[in-house]
Amino acid sequence: MKEIQRFAEVISKKAGAILLSGFRAKSTTITYKRITDIVTNMDRKSEEYLCEAIQKRFPEHAIVAEEGSSIESASDLVWYIDPLDATNNYAHGIPFFCISIGIFSKSLQKVMVGVVYDPVHDELFSAYRGGGAHINSTPIHVSKTGSLNRAFLATGFPVNRDNACRDNIEEFSRLALISMGIRRIGSAALDLCYTACGRFDGYWEPELQPWDMAAGALIVEEAGGMVTRYDGSAFIPSFPEIIATNGKIHEEVLRYMRR
Ligand code: IPD
Ligand code: CA
Ligand code: CA
């Protein structure tokens, strides 16, 4: 897995350079996938580069990427790729976005490698199962905050507005009133990495996709945190929700989510 992790780190940095070249550039174009969901030509450029590089190096592996690239295969390993997480920030010139790459084992039903790269701040978050989590090669750990009223949290709201009962408004209200504060910074992958390195004490979000969560979820676990679904059961990337915390506040967050 270490070899795959190193490769994922190298290509995420190259994709980061591609994204920076189009950031706040006049040549970057926006199109609407749905009324509240945009994509830029740079999302596609980044995805094209990543998928080509992976196919060249690991032709037997499967790939599922957000902008439609998909390689099916009998291989145990699937690469979940978000070529640009936080497109909305990127398209509005807000310097907060990343590339997220998670490598999932079908037989173990677990994410084995997670790499998230934020090119603006040059922060590379990386983990392989059993190897701990790192930021730019320095080990990272979750926070030690022990109660929800001292906790600094993050969340996000679904792009798809069709499912009103999953809009996260009630959960947001409840947790806003009990916690020390909540941020909505616009990148699920970075919300998870910030939880992994103790900047946030916890993060939750409904209606996410495997490419949003896979990498960051492993990075949180390897940093000593806890990652589950809303009912406390085991996280899997294909189930569209996540609660990730430092472990100490996990039960309390679950309780407030359920009320
Ligand atoms: C989005 C971001 C955002 C989250 C949305 C995602 P995208 O990803 O991660 O933080 O709230 O649900 O769709 O579309 O910018 O890759
Ligand atoms: Ca995303
Ligand atoms: Ca994306």
mmCIF file of C-alpha atoms and ligand atoms in Angstrom:
data_model
loop_
_atom_site.group_PDB
_atom_site.id
_atom_site.type_symbol
_atom_site.label_atom_id
_atom_site.label_comp_id
_atom_site.label_asym_id
_atom_site.label_seq_id
_atom_site.Cartn_x
_atom_site.Cartn_y
_atom_site.Cartn_z
ATOM 1 C CA MET A 1 0.000 0.000 0.000
ATOM 2 C CA LYS A 2 2.932 2.327 0.656
ATOM 3 C CA GLU A 3 3.857 2.343 -3.036
ATOM 4 C CA ILE A 4 0.276 3.217 -4.008
ATOM 5 C CA GLN A 5 0.193 5.934 -1.341
ATOM 6 C CA ARG A 6 3.423 7.511 -2.655
ATOM 7 C CA PHE A 7 2.048 7.466 -6.182
ATOM 8 C CA ALA A 8 -1.259 9.044 -5.052
ATOM 9 C CA GLU A 9 0.725 11.784 -3.265
ATOM 10 C CA VAL A 10 2.768 12.564 -6.387
ATOM 11 C CA ILE A 11 -0.237 12.748 -8.729
ATOM 12 C CA SER A 12 -2.335 14.779 -6.273
ATOM 13 C CA LYS A 13 0.435 17.386 -6.183
ATOM 14 C CA LYS A 14 0.560 17.497 -9.985
ATOM 15 C CA ALA A 15 -3.233 17.866 -10.120
ATOM 16 C CA GLY A 16 -2.838 20.651 -7.534
ATOM 17 C CA ALA A 17 -0.549 22.527 -9.931
ATOM 18 C CA ILE A 18 -3.159 22.107 -12.685
ATOM 19 C CA LEU A 19 -5.853 23.576 -10.402
ATOM 20 C CA LEU A 20 -3.643 26.502 -9.362
ATOM 21 C CA SER A 21 -2.979 27.336 -13.022
ATOM 22 C CA GLY A 22 -6.718 27.969 -13.512
ATOM 23 C CA PHE A 23 -7.474 29.564 -10.136
ATOM 24 C CA ARG A 24 -8.891 33.110 -10.563
ATOM 25 C CA ALA A 25 -7.972 32.819 -14.262
ATOM 26 C CA LYS A 26 -10.131 34.319 -17.023
ATOM 27 C CA SER A 27 -9.748 31.099 -19.013
ATOM 28 C CA THR A 28 -11.607 29.064 -16.358
ATOM 29 C CA THR A 29 -15.171 28.368 -17.432
ATOM 30 C CA ILE A 30 -18.197 27.347 -15.390
ATOM 31 C CA THR A 31 -21.081 25.138 -16.476
ATOM 32 C CA TYR A 32 -24.183 24.090 -14.538
ATOM 33 C CA LYS A 33 -24.750 20.374 -13.929
ATOM 34 C CA ARG A 34 -27.982 21.285 -12.070
ATOM 35 C CA ILE A 35 -29.369 24.583 -10.864
ATOM 36 C CA THR A 36 -27.275 24.488 -7.653
ATOM 37 C CA ASP A 37 -24.378 22.362 -8.908
ATOM 38 C CA ILE A 38 -21.511 23.739 -10.972
ATOM 39 C CA VAL A 39 -18.430 22.277 -12.616
ATOM 40 C CA THR A 40 -15.446 24.062 -14.194
ATOM 41 C CA ASN A 41 -13.207 23.050 -17.078
ATOM 42 C CA MET A 42 -10.446 22.693 -14.431
ATOM 43 C CA ASP A 43 -12.382 19.973 -12.531
ATOM 44 C CA ARG A 44 -12.338 18.053 -15.818
ATOM 45 C CA LYS A 45 -8.669 18.792 -16.587
ATOM 46 C CA SER A 46 -7.614 17.598 -13.138
ATOM 47 C CA GLU A 47 -9.719 14.438 -13.457
ATOM 48 C CA GLU A 48 -8.383 13.692 -16.939
ATOM 49 C CA TYR A 49 -4.797 13.968 -15.702
ATOM 50 C CA LEU A 50 -5.388 11.840 -12.575
ATOM 51 C CA CYS A 51 -7.264 9.051 -14.359
ATOM 52 C CA GLU A 52 -4.733 8.820 -17.192
ATOM 53 C CA ALA A 53 -1.840 8.648 -14.723
ATOM 54 C CA ILE A 54 -3.524 5.928 -12.624
ATOM 55 C CA GLN A 55 -4.466 3.869 -15.665
ATOM 56 C CA LYS A 56 -0.914 4.023 -16.941
ATOM 57 C CA ARG A 57 0.619 2.919 -13.636
ATOM 58 C CA PHE A 58 -2.092 0.549 -12.338
ATOM 59 C CA PRO A 59 -4.035 -0.547 -15.442
ATOM 60 C CA GLU A 60 -5.770 -3.330 -13.514
ATOM 61 C CA HIS A 61 -7.343 -1.055 -10.858
ATOM 62 C CA ALA A 62 -10.920 0.253 -10.943
ATOM 63 C CA ILE A 63 -11.641 4.009 -10.928
ATOM 64 C CA VAL A 64 -14.726 5.999 -9.926
ATOM 65 C CA ALA A 65 -14.300 9.754 -10.382
ATOM 66 C CA GLU A 66 -16.798 12.558 -9.820
ATOM 67 C CA GLU A 67 -16.885 14.014 -13.322
ATOM 68 C CA GLY A 68 -17.738 10.703 -14.931
ATOM 69 C CA SER A 69 -14.489 8.817 -15.541
ATOM 70 C CA SER A 70 -15.001 5.221 -14.621
ATOM 71 C CA ILE A 71 -12.964 2.069 -15.134
ATOM 72 C CA GLU A 72 -14.659 -1.141 -14.101
ATOM 73 C CA SER A 73 -12.485 -4.103 -13.275
ATOM 74 C CA ALA A 74 -12.367 -7.291 -11.244
ATOM 75 C CA SER A 75 -9.468 -5.842 -9.248
ATOM 76 C CA ASP A 76 -9.899 -5.578 -5.468
ATOM 77 C CA LEU A 77 -8.902 -1.891 -5.451
ATOM 78 C CA VAL A 78 -11.085 1.040 -6.468
ATOM 79 C CA TRP A 79 -9.775 4.608 -6.695
ATOM 80 C CA TYR A 80 -12.400 7.147 -5.558
ATOM 81 C CA ILE A 81 -11.383 10.493 -7.013
ATOM 82 C CA ASP A 82 -12.611 14.002 -6.418
ATOM 83 C CA PRO A 83 -10.483 16.035 -8.852
ATOM 84 C CA LEU A 84 -11.571 19.315 -7.217
ATOM 85 C CA ASP A 85 -13.386 19.308 -3.891
ATOM 86 C CA ALA A 86 -15.050 22.682 -3.221
ATOM 87 C CA THR A 87 -15.687 23.718 -6.810
ATOM 88 C CA ASN A 88 -17.940 26.481 -5.499
ATOM 89 C CA ASN A 89 -15.047 28.054 -3.570
ATOM 90 C CA TYR A 90 -12.717 27.609 -6.565
ATOM 91 C CA ALA A 91 -15.158 29.192 -9.018
ATOM 92 C CA HIS A 92 -15.678 32.170 -6.682
ATOM 93 C CA GLY A 93 -11.961 32.795 -6.150
ATOM 94 C CA ILE A 94 -11.981 31.561 -2.549
ATOM 95 C CA PRO A 95 -8.600 29.935 -1.806
ATOM 96 C CA PHE A 96 -9.922 26.817 -0.139
ATOM 97 C CA PHE A 97 -10.196 23.622 -2.194
ATOM 98 C CA CYS A 98 -8.374 20.337 -2.677
ATOM 99 C CA ILE A 99 -7.928 17.065 -4.530
ATOM 100 C CA SER A 100 -9.166 13.952 -2.725
ATOM 101 C CA ILE A 101 -8.070 10.397 -3.552
ATOM 102 C CA GLY A 102 -9.246 7.362 -1.585
ATOM 103 C CA ILE A 103 -8.315 3.776 -2.446
ATOM 104 C CA PHE A 104 -10.891 1.221 -1.302
ATOM 105 C CA SER A 105 -10.543 -2.562 -0.950
ATOM 106 C CA LYS A 106 -13.694 -4.395 -2.054
ATOM 107 C CA SER A 107 -12.779 -7.589 -0.199
ATOM 108 C CA LEU A 108 -12.024 -5.829 3.122
ATOM 109 C CA GLN A 109 -14.742 -3.160 2.615
ATOM 110 C CA LYS A 110 -12.258 -0.611 3.927
ATOM 111 C CA VAL A 111 -10.411 2.426 2.631
ATOM 112 C CA MET A 112 -6.712 1.473 2.465
ATOM 113 C CA VAL A 113 -5.087 4.736 1.335
ATOM 114 C CA GLY A 114 -6.238 8.346 1.626
ATOM 115 C CA VAL A 115 -4.546 11.403 0.146
ATOM 116 C CA VAL A 116 -5.924 14.962 0.210
ATOM 117 C CA TYR A 117 -3.912 17.867 -1.201
ATOM 118 C CA ASP A 118 -4.675 21.562 -0.656
ATOM 119 C CA PRO A 119 -2.483 23.322 -3.254
ATOM 120 C CA VAL A 120 -3.054 26.886 -2.007
ATOM 121 C CA HIS A 121 -1.655 26.152 1.448
ATOM 122 C CA ASP A 122 0.617 23.362 0.182
ATOM 123 C CA GLU A 123 -0.806 20.928 2.740
ATOM 124 C CA LEU A 124 -0.657 17.238 1.859
ATOM 125 C CA PHE A 125 -2.726 15.027 4.183
ATOM 126 C CA SER A 126 -1.944 11.365 3.743
ATOM 127 C CA ALA A 127 -2.540 7.971 5.364
ATOM 128 C CA TYR A 128 -2.469 4.266 4.665
ATOM 129 C CA ARG A 129 -4.291 1.783 6.860
ATOM 130 C CA GLY A 130 -2.149 0.966 9.883
ATOM 131 C CA GLY A 131 0.470 3.597 9.068
ATOM 132 C CA GLY A 132 -0.824 6.654 10.957
ATOM 133 C CA ALA A 133 -1.811 9.982 9.395
ATOM 134 C CA HIS A 134 0.513 12.766 8.275
ATOM 135 C CA ILE A 135 0.490 16.326 7.032
ATOM 136 C CA ASN A 136 3.510 17.049 4.849
ATOM 137 C CA SER A 137 5.220 14.010 6.473
ATOM 138 C CA THR A 138 4.602 15.191 10.070
ATOM 139 C CA PRO A 139 2.337 12.898 12.147
ATOM 140 C CA ILE A 140 -1.087 14.332 13.022
ATOM 141 C CA HIS A 141 -3.561 13.525 15.796
ATOM 142 C CA VAL A 142 -7.151 14.403 16.595
ATOM 143 C CA SER A 143 -7.922 16.936 19.355
ATOM 144 C CA LYS A 144 -8.418 16.094 23.027
ATOM 145 C CA THR A 145 -11.610 18.130 23.535
ATOM 146 C CA GLY A 146 -13.857 16.077 25.806
ATOM 147 C CA SER A 147 -17.290 17.691 25.640
ATOM 148 C CA LEU A 148 -19.613 19.073 23.006
ATOM 149 C CA ASN A 149 -19.961 22.470 24.674
ATOM 150 C CA ARG A 150 -16.213 22.970 24.178
ATOM 151 C CA ALA A 151 -16.212 21.509 20.654
ATOM 152 C CA PHE A 152 -15.453 23.415 17.445
ATOM 153 C CA LEU A 153 -17.340 21.672 14.632
ATOM 154 C CA ALA A 154 -17.716 21.664 10.863
ATOM 155 C CA THR A 155 -20.523 20.634 8.555
ATOM 156 C CA GLY A 156 -21.890 21.097 5.050
ATOM 157 C CA PHE A 157 -25.204 21.193 3.224
ATOM 158 C CA PRO A 158 -26.240 19.052 0.254
ATOM 159 C CA VAL A 159 -25.911 20.372 -3.283
ATOM 160 C CA ASN A 160 -29.043 18.425 -4.230
ATOM 161 C CA ARG A 161 -32.075 20.171 -2.664
ATOM 162 C CA ASP A 162 -34.617 17.480 -3.683
ATOM 163 C CA ASN A 163 -34.485 15.554 -0.415
ATOM 164 C CA ALA A 164 -35.734 18.090 2.151
ATOM 165 C CA CYS A 165 -35.540 15.687 5.099
ATOM 166 C CA ARG A 166 -31.773 15.477 4.517
ATOM 167 C CA ASP A 167 -31.199 19.236 4.325
ATOM 168 C CA ASN A 168 -29.197 19.258 7.614
ATOM 169 C CA ILE A 169 -30.941 22.398 8.911
ATOM 170 C CA GLU A 170 -32.358 20.811 12.088
ATOM 171 C CA GLU A 171 -29.097 19.092 12.991
ATOM 172 C CA PHE A 172 -27.209 22.325 12.323
ATOM 173 C CA SER A 173 -29.541 24.310 14.622
ATOM 174 C CA ARG A 174 -29.252 21.796 17.445
ATOM 175 C CA LEU A 175 -25.460 21.538 17.313
ATOM 176 C CA ALA A 176 -25.003 25.299 16.815
ATOM 177 C CA LEU A 177 -26.749 25.896 20.143
ATOM 178 C CA ILE A 178 -24.698 23.379 22.137
ATOM 179 C CA SER A 179 -21.205 23.593 20.580
ATOM 180 C CA MET A 180 -18.544 26.300 20.711
ATOM 181 C CA GLY A 181 -19.028 27.074 17.034
ATOM 182 C CA ILE A 182 -19.618 25.584 13.601
ATOM 183 C CA ARG A 183 -17.846 26.330 10.328
ATOM 184 C CA ARG A 184 -19.092 25.619 6.796
ATOM 185 C CA ILE A 185 -15.901 25.950 4.818
ATOM 186 C CA GLY A 186 -17.118 24.163 1.686
ATOM 187 C CA SER A 187 -14.839 21.149 1.286
ATOM 188 C CA ALA A 188 -15.865 17.827 2.813
ATOM 189 C CA ALA A 189 -12.386 16.381 2.303
ATOM 190 C CA LEU A 190 -10.683 19.289 4.085
ATOM 191 C CA ASP A 191 -13.317 19.284 6.868
ATOM 192 C CA LEU A 192 -12.253 15.684 7.525
ATOM 193 C CA CYS A 193 -8.525 16.448 7.349
ATOM 194 C CA TYR A 194 -8.949 19.429 9.686
ATOM 195 C CA THR A 195 -10.713 17.082 12.128
ATOM 196 C CA ALA A 196 -7.809 14.637 11.762
ATOM 197 C CA CYS A 197 -5.232 17.267 12.732
ATOM 198 C CA GLY A 198 -7.271 18.741 15.589
ATOM 199 C CA ARG A 199 -8.314 22.041 13.989
ATOM 200 C CA PHE A 200 -11.908 20.824 14.290
ATOM 201 C CA ASP A 201 -13.144 18.486 17.032
ATOM 202 C CA GLY A 202 -15.774 16.933 14.798
ATOM 203 C CA TYR A 203 -17.573 17.072 11.460
ATOM 204 C CA TRP A 204 -20.780 15.660 10.027
ATOM 205 C CA GLU A 205 -22.566 15.862 6.694
ATOM 206 C CA PRO A 206 -25.390 14.031 4.881
ATOM 207 C CA GLU A 207 -25.746 13.208 1.177
ATOM 208 C CA LEU A 208 -22.049 12.909 0.343
ATOM 209 C CA GLN A 209 -20.456 10.730 -2.314
ATOM 210 C CA PRO A 210 -17.624 8.194 -1.912
ATOM 211 C CA TRP A 211 -15.101 10.542 -3.555
ATOM 212 C CA ASP A 212 -15.916 13.273 -0.988
ATOM 213 C CA MET A 213 -15.374 11.060 2.061
ATOM 214 C CA ALA A 214 -13.169 8.022 1.392
ATOM 215 C CA ALA A 215 -9.733 9.634 1.737
ATOM 216 C CA GLY A 216 -10.591 11.948 4.640
ATOM 217 C CA ALA A 217 -12.363 9.213 6.604
ATOM 218 C CA LEU A 218 -9.227 7.060 6.652
ATOM 219 C CA ILE A 219 -7.070 10.069 7.552
ATOM 220 C CA VAL A 220 -9.317 10.762 10.585
ATOM 221 C CA GLU A 221 -9.189 7.106 11.702
ATOM 222 C CA GLU A 222 -5.424 6.948 11.319
ATOM 223 C CA ALA A 223 -5.112 10.171 13.336
ATOM 224 C CA GLY A 224 -6.893 8.424 16.220
ATOM 225 C CA GLY A 225 -10.430 9.638 15.558
ATOM 226 C CA MET A 226 -13.758 7.889 15.112
ATOM 227 C CA VAL A 227 -15.800 7.713 11.895
ATOM 228 C CA THR A 228 -19.336 6.298 11.674
ATOM 229 C CA ARG A 229 -22.742 6.751 10.074
ATOM 230 C CA TYR A 230 -25.413 8.751 11.904
ATOM 231 C CA ASP A 231 -26.640 5.632 13.762
ATOM 232 C CA GLY A 232 -23.138 4.840 15.025
ATOM 233 C CA SER A 233 -22.609 1.894 12.645
ATOM 234 C CA ALA A 234 -19.436 1.397 10.621
ATOM 235 C CA PHE A 235 -18.624 3.989 7.960
ATOM 236 C CA ILE A 236 -18.489 2.871 4.344
ATOM 237 C CA PRO A 237 -17.903 5.281 1.455
ATOM 238 C CA SER A 238 -20.964 4.107 -0.518
ATOM 239 C CA PHE A 239 -23.400 5.054 2.288
ATOM 240 C CA PRO A 240 -24.076 8.781 1.909
ATOM 241 C CA GLU A 241 -23.409 10.232 5.374
ATOM 242 C CA ILE A 242 -20.572 10.661 7.816
ATOM 243 C CA ILE A 243 -19.825 11.673 11.392
ATOM 244 C CA ALA A 244 -16.133 12.026 12.164
ATOM 245 C CA THR A 245 -14.851 13.186 15.546
ATOM 246 C CA ASN A 246 -11.916 12.994 17.928
ATOM 247 C CA GLY A 247 -13.695 9.973 19.494
ATOM 248 C CA LYS A 248 -14.196 11.672 22.853
ATOM 249 C CA ILE A 249 -17.268 13.654 21.756
ATOM 250 C CA HIS A 250 -18.617 11.034 19.335
ATOM 251 C CA GLU A 251 -21.423 9.656 21.535
ATOM 252 C CA GLU A 252 -22.562 13.155 22.461
ATOM 253 C CA VAL A 253 -22.659 14.244 18.804
ATOM 254 C CA LEU A 254 -24.638 11.107 17.865
ATOM 255 C CA ARG A 255 -27.139 11.866 20.644
ATOM 256 C CA TYR A 256 -27.700 15.441 19.478
ATOM 257 C CA MET A 257 -28.056 14.302 15.864
ATOM 258 C CA ARG A 258 -30.834 11.885 16.859
ATOM 259 C CA ARG A 259 -32.995 14.227 18.989
HETATM 260 C C1 IPD B 1 -18.858 19.474 -2.271
HETATM 261 C C2 IPD B 1 -18.040 19.910 -1.076
HETATM 262 C C3 IPD B 1 -18.932 20.531 -0.017
HETATM 263 C C4 IPD B 1 -20.044 19.615 0.390
HETATM 264 C C5 IPD B 1 -20.836 19.178 -0.831
HETATM 265 C C6 IPD B 1 -19.908 18.502 -1.851
HETATM 266 P P1 IPD B 1 -17.728 19.424 -4.727
HETATM 267 O O1 IPD B 1 -18.035 18.834 -3.232
HETATM 268 O O2 IPD B 1 -17.340 18.835 -0.497
HETATM 269 O O3 IPD B 1 -18.220 20.860 1.152
HETATM 270 O O4 IPD B 1 -20.879 20.277 1.292
HETATM 271 O O5 IPD B 1 -21.829 18.285 -0.418
HETATM 272 O O6 IPD B 1 -20.652 18.115 -2.965
HETATM 273 O O7 IPD B 1 -19.005 19.328 -5.499
HETATM 274 O O8 IPD B 1 -17.251 20.804 -4.578
HETATM 275 O O9 IPD B 1 -16.695 18.468 -5.206
HETATM 276 CA CA CA B 2 -16.632 16.880 -3.487
HETATM 277 CA CA CA B 3 -15.629 17.830 -7.022
#
